[in-house]
Amino acid sequence: MSFILKPVDTVENISPADFKKNYLDPRKPLIIKGLTKSWPAREKWTTEYLKEIGGDLEVPLYDNAKVDPSKPINSAVAHMRFGDYLDLIKSEPTELRIFFFNLFKHVPSLIKDIVLPKDLMGGFIESMPAMFFGGSNSVTFLHYDIDLPHLFHTHFGGRKHIILFDNKWKERLYCIPNATYALEDYDVANPDFDKFPALRGVEGYEVFLEHGDTLFMPTGMWHWMKYLDGSFSLSLRAWDASPIRKAQSLFNLAIKGGLDSVLKMALKAPYAQYREKLAVKRAEKALAKGYPKK
């Protein structure tokens, strides 16, 4: 069994006016298959090329395990030479992944290989092009980005399975209080509705990205990702034009980021257990009240 999932609209290209009217303003996801056709990166960025330009860098690695309550979120489980890691994900299945890696900081010339889609919208954070790598079987837990950007997420070298939810469903998704991620005790790809009844009836989107595809994810959209092949992605981030959204972003960074990390480190397991129980209580309450209202 699964959530109620529908496909994301897919276009080859789109005009700025249509993008704004149909996707940016209503905050609706979109796959743009032709966005990267003019990018040198589309053909140039292979694992062999990335090994040549950054293979000696040491990178932090993450796995599919549930977050340790005694550590800040996104704590690395190991470190490895970048080149060795790229060899690993191309040779065998592995849960290990690289999270939010700014390779551009180490190799500034990489910026010449991409084109920010400024014709579609403004607000791009040019200093923060982030790369994500994963072996087949690696999973990114269900969350939304704490700073609330719009994302243009382009995939390279394989396939990626993505499930998306509008932010209005966050209580029903068992959102951890004072955080931007969900309870990690259920399988997003195959949820147990008997154990987690608030998930039944939740609506979302399902995406399968291939090499060169770009997924537009609006601000606040929840996403779960699984690498079907050893491959990698690039996320370009852009601020929402709304001053209210920018204020929410700053609040999240200060409270849901800073304060949450301090409390986790200080209170450890009891704090984590309390928040998980509260997430369940809030999800069941939202289900009973029929939230979100249609």
Coordinates of C-alpha atoms in Angstrom, one line a residue:
M1 CA 0.0 0.0 0.0
S2 CA 1.1 3.6 -0.6
F3 CA 0.0 7.1 -0.3
I4 CA -2.4 8.7 -2.8
L5 CA 0.3 9.7 -5.3
K6 CA 0.0 11.4 -8.7
P7 CA 2.6 12.2 -11.3
V8 CA 4.3 15.6 -11.5
D9 CA 3.6 17.6 -14.7
T10 CA 6.5 17.2 -17.2
V11 CA 7.5 19.6 -19.9
E12 CA 10.5 19.9 -22.3
N13 CA 10.7 23.6 -21.8
I14 CA 8.4 26.4 -20.4
S15 CA 8.0 30.1 -20.8
P16 CA 8.6 32.4 -17.8
A17 CA 5.0 33.5 -17.9
D18 CA 3.6 30.0 -17.9
F19 CA 6.0 28.9 -15.2
K20 CA 5.0 31.8 -12.9
K21 CA 1.3 31.3 -13.4
N22 CA 1.0 27.5 -13.3
Y23 CA 3.9 26.5 -10.9
L24 CA 5.7 29.2 -9.1
D25 CA 2.7 31.2 -7.8
P26 CA 0.6 28.2 -6.9
R27 CA 3.7 26.4 -5.5
K28 CA 3.3 23.3 -7.7
P29 CA 6.1 21.0 -8.6
L30 CA 7.3 20.5 -12.2
I31 CA 9.8 18.4 -14.2
I32 CA 11.6 20.3 -16.9
K33 CA 13.5 17.8 -19.1
G34 CA 15.1 20.3 -21.4
L35 CA 16.4 22.9 -18.9
T36 CA 19.9 21.5 -18.9
K37 CA 20.3 20.8 -22.6
S38 CA 22.5 23.9 -23.0
W39 CA 24.6 23.1 -19.9
P40 CA 28.1 21.8 -20.4
A41 CA 27.6 19.8 -17.2
R42 CA 25.0 17.6 -18.9
E43 CA 27.6 15.7 -20.8
K44 CA 30.8 16.7 -18.9
W45 CA 29.9 15.7 -15.4
T46 CA 30.6 12.1 -15.1
T47 CA 32.0 10.4 -12.0
E48 CA 35.4 10.0 -13.8
Y49 CA 35.5 13.8 -14.4
L50 CA 34.5 14.6 -10.8
K51 CA 37.3 12.3 -9.6
E52 CA 39.8 14.2 -11.7
I53 CA 38.9 17.6 -10.3
G54 CA 38.2 16.7 -6.7
G55 CA 39.1 13.1 -6.0
D56 CA 41.5 13.8 -3.2
L57 CA 39.0 15.8 -1.1
E58 CA 37.8 14.1 2.1
V59 CA 34.0 14.0 2.3
P60 CA 31.5 13.2 5.2
L61 CA 29.2 10.2 4.6
Y62 CA 25.7 9.5 5.8
D63 CA 23.5 6.4 5.9
N64 CA 19.9 5.3 6.2
A65 CA 19.9 4.9 10.0
K66 CA 17.6 6.8 12.2
V67 CA 18.9 10.0 13.6
D68 CA 20.9 9.6 16.8
P69 CA 19.1 11.7 19.4
S70 CA 22.4 12.6 21.1
K71 CA 23.8 14.2 17.9
P72 CA 22.8 17.1 15.7
I73 CA 20.8 16.2 12.7
N74 CA 22.9 15.3 9.6
S75 CA 25.8 14.0 11.6
A76 CA 28.3 12.0 9.5
V77 CA 28.8 8.3 10.1
A78 CA 32.1 8.1 8.3
H79 CA 34.6 10.0 6.1
M80 CA 36.2 8.9 2.8
R81 CA 38.2 10.2 -0.1
F82 CA 35.8 11.6 -2.7
G83 CA 37.4 9.6 -5.5
D84 CA 37.1 6.4 -3.5
Y85 CA 33.4 7.1 -2.7
L86 CA 32.6 7.7 -6.4
D87 CA 34.2 4.4 -7.2
L88 CA 32.1 2.7 -4.5
I89 CA 28.7 4.0 -5.7
K90 CA 29.5 3.0 -9.3
S91 CA 30.6 -0.5 -8.4
E92 CA 28.1 -1.8 -5.8
P93 CA 24.9 -0.9 -3.9
T94 CA 25.5 1.1 -0.7
E95 CA 23.5 3.2 1.7
L96 CA 26.2 5.7 2.0
R97 CA 25.5 9.2 0.6
I98 CA 27.0 12.7 0.5
F99 CA 24.7 15.4 1.8
F100 CA 24.8 19.1 0.8
F101 CA 28.4 19.1 -0.7
N102 CA 29.5 22.4 -2.1
L103 CA 32.1 21.1 -4.6
F104 CA 32.1 24.6 -6.3
K105 CA 33.8 26.0 -3.2
H106 CA 36.8 23.7 -4.0
V107 CA 36.5 23.9 -7.8
P108 CA 35.1 27.4 -8.6
S109 CA 35.4 26.7 -12.4
L110 CA 32.5 24.3 -12.1
I111 CA 30.1 27.2 -12.1
K112 CA 30.8 27.7 -15.8
D113 CA 29.2 24.3 -16.5
I114 CA 25.7 25.3 -15.4
V115 CA 23.2 28.0 -16.1
L116 CA 21.1 29.4 -13.3
P117 CA 17.5 29.6 -14.7
K118 CA 17.1 33.3 -14.0
D119 CA 14.8 33.6 -17.0
L120 CA 12.2 31.6 -15.0
M121 CA 12.6 33.4 -11.6
G122 CA 14.9 35.5 -9.5
G123 CA 16.3 35.2 -6.0
F124 CA 19.0 32.5 -6.7
I125 CA 21.5 32.0 -3.9
E126 CA 24.6 31.9 -6.2
S127 CA 27.0 31.0 -3.4
M128 CA 25.1 27.8 -2.4
P129 CA 24.9 25.3 -5.3
A130 CA 24.7 22.1 -3.4
M131 CA 25.5 18.6 -4.7
F132 CA 24.1 15.3 -3.3
F133 CA 25.5 11.8 -4.1
G134 CA 24.2 8.4 -3.3
G135 CA 24.6 4.7 -4.0
S136 CA 21.8 2.5 -5.0
N137 CA 19.8 1.8 -1.9
S138 CA 20.6 5.1 -0.2
V139 CA 17.7 7.1 1.1
T140 CA 17.2 10.7 2.1
F141 CA 14.7 10.8 5.0
L142 CA 11.4 12.7 4.6
H143 CA 11.9 16.4 5.3
Y144 CA 11.5 19.9 4.0
D145 CA 14.4 22.4 3.7
I146 CA 14.8 24.5 6.9
D147 CA 15.5 27.8 5.1
L148 CA 12.4 27.4 2.8
P149 CA 14.0 28.0 -0.6
H150 CA 12.5 27.1 -4.0
L151 CA 14.7 24.3 -5.4
F152 CA 15.7 23.3 -8.9
H153 CA 17.0 19.8 -8.4
T154 CA 18.8 18.3 -11.4
H155 CA 19.9 14.6 -11.5
F156 CA 23.0 13.1 -13.2
G157 CA 24.2 9.7 -14.1
G158 CA 21.3 7.5 -13.2
R159 CA 17.8 7.4 -11.7
K160 CA 16.2 8.7 -8.6
H161 CA 12.8 8.0 -7.0
I162 CA 11.2 11.0 -5.2
I163 CA 8.0 11.4 -3.3
L164 CA 6.7 14.9 -2.5
F165 CA 4.0 16.3 -0.2
D166 CA 2.7 19.8 0.1
N167 CA 3.5 21.4 3.5
K168 CA -0.2 21.4 4.5
W169 CA 0.1 17.7 5.3
K170 CA 3.0 18.1 7.8
E171 CA 1.0 17.1 10.9
R172 CA -0.4 14.0 9.2
L173 CA 3.1 13.1 8.1
Y174 CA 4.1 12.9 11.8
C175 CA 6.3 16.0 11.7
I176 CA 8.7 16.1 14.6
P177 CA 7.8 19.2 16.7
N178 CA 10.3 22.1 16.5
A179 CA 11.9 20.4 13.4
T180 CA 11.6 20.1 9.7
Y181 CA 11.6 16.3 9.4
A182 CA 9.2 13.5 10.0
L183 CA 9.1 10.5 12.3
E184 CA 11.5 8.0 10.9
D185 CA 9.7 4.9 12.0
Y186 CA 7.7 4.4 8.9
D187 CA 8.7 3.5 5.3
V188 CA 7.7 6.3 3.0
A189 CA 7.7 4.0 0.0
N190 CA 5.5 1.4 1.8
P191 CA 3.8 2.9 4.9
D192 CA 2.0 0.8 7.5
F193 CA -1.4 2.5 7.8
D194 CA -2.4 0.3 10.7
K195 CA 0.5 1.4 12.8
F196 CA 0.4 5.0 11.5
P197 CA -3.2 5.7 10.7
A198 CA -2.8 9.4 10.1
L199 CA -0.9 8.6 6.9
R200 CA -3.9 7.0 5.3
G201 CA -5.4 9.3 2.7
V202 CA -2.4 11.6 2.5
E203 CA -1.9 13.0 -1.0
G204 CA 1.4 13.6 -2.7
Y205 CA 3.4 13.3 -5.9
E206 CA 5.7 10.6 -7.3
V207 CA 8.7 11.4 -9.5
F208 CA 11.3 9.3 -11.2
L209 CA 14.2 11.5 -12.4
E210 CA 16.6 10.4 -15.1
H211 CA 19.9 11.9 -16.3
G212 CA 19.5 15.6 -17.1
D213 CA 16.0 16.0 -15.7
T214 CA 15.3 19.0 -13.4
L215 CA 12.6 19.0 -10.7
F216 CA 11.2 22.3 -9.5
M217 CA 10.3 21.9 -5.8
P218 CA 8.4 24.9 -4.4
T219 CA 9.3 26.4 -1.0
G220 CA 8.3 24.2 2.0
M221 CA 7.6 21.1 0.0
W222 CA 8.4 17.8 1.8
H223 CA 10.6 15.4 -0.1
W224 CA 11.8 11.8 0.3
M225 CA 14.4 10.5 -2.1
K226 CA 15.9 7.1 -3.0
Y227 CA 18.8 6.6 -5.4
L228 CA 18.0 3.8 -7.8
D229 CA 21.5 3.9 -9.3
G230 CA 24.8 5.2 -8.0
S231 CA 24.4 8.8 -9.1
F232 CA 24.2 12.4 -8.0
S233 CA 22.2 15.6 -8.1
L234 CA 22.6 19.4 -8.1
S235 CA 20.3 21.7 -6.2
L236 CA 20.0 25.4 -7.0
R237 CA 18.3 27.4 -4.3
A238 CA 16.2 30.6 -4.7
W239 CA 14.5 32.8 -2.2
D240 CA 10.7 33.2 -2.3
A241 CA 9.8 36.8 -3.1
S242 CA 7.4 37.0 -0.1
P243 CA 8.9 39.0 2.9
I244 CA 6.8 36.8 5.1
R245 CA 8.4 33.6 3.7
K246 CA 11.9 35.1 4.2
A247 CA 11.0 35.9 7.9
Q248 CA 9.8 32.3 8.3
S249 CA 13.1 31.1 6.9
L250 CA 15.1 33.2 9.5
F251 CA 12.8 31.9 12.3
N252 CA 13.4 28.3 11.2
L253 CA 17.1 28.7 11.1
A254 CA 17.2 30.3 14.5
I255 CA 14.6 28.2 16.3
K256 CA 14.1 24.9 14.5
G257 CA 17.8 24.7 13.7
G258 CA 19.8 26.3 16.5
L259 CA 17.5 25.7 19.5
D260 CA 16.7 22.2 18.4
S261 CA 20.3 21.2 18.2
V262 CA 21.0 22.6 21.6
L263 CA 18.1 20.8 23.2
K264 CA 19.0 17.5 21.5
M265 CA 22.6 17.7 22.8
A266 CA 21.5 18.7 26.3
L267 CA 18.5 16.3 26.8
K268 CA 19.4 13.5 24.4
A269 CA 17.1 10.4 24.3
P270 CA 14.4 11.7 26.7
Y271 CA 13.9 14.8 24.5
A272 CA 13.8 12.7 21.3
Q273 CA 11.2 10.3 22.8
Y274 CA 9.0 13.2 24.0
R275 CA 9.0 14.8 20.6
E276 CA 8.2 11.5 18.9
K277 CA 5.2 10.9 21.2
L278 CA 4.1 14.5 20.5
A279 CA 4.4 14.0 16.8
V280 CA 2.1 10.9 17.0
K281 CA -0.4 12.8 19.2
R282 CA -0.6 15.7 16.8
A283 CA -0.9 13.5 13.8
E284 CA -3.8 11.6 15.4
K285 CA -5.5 14.9 16.3
A286 CA -5.1 16.2 12.8
L287 CA -6.6 13.0 11.4
A288 CA -9.6 13.2 13.8
K289 CA -10.3 16.8 12.8
G290 CA -10.0 16.0 9.1
Y291 CA -6.9 18.3 8.5
P292 CA -5.9 19.6 6.1
K293 CA -9.3 20.9 5.0
K294 CA -9.8 20.5 1.3

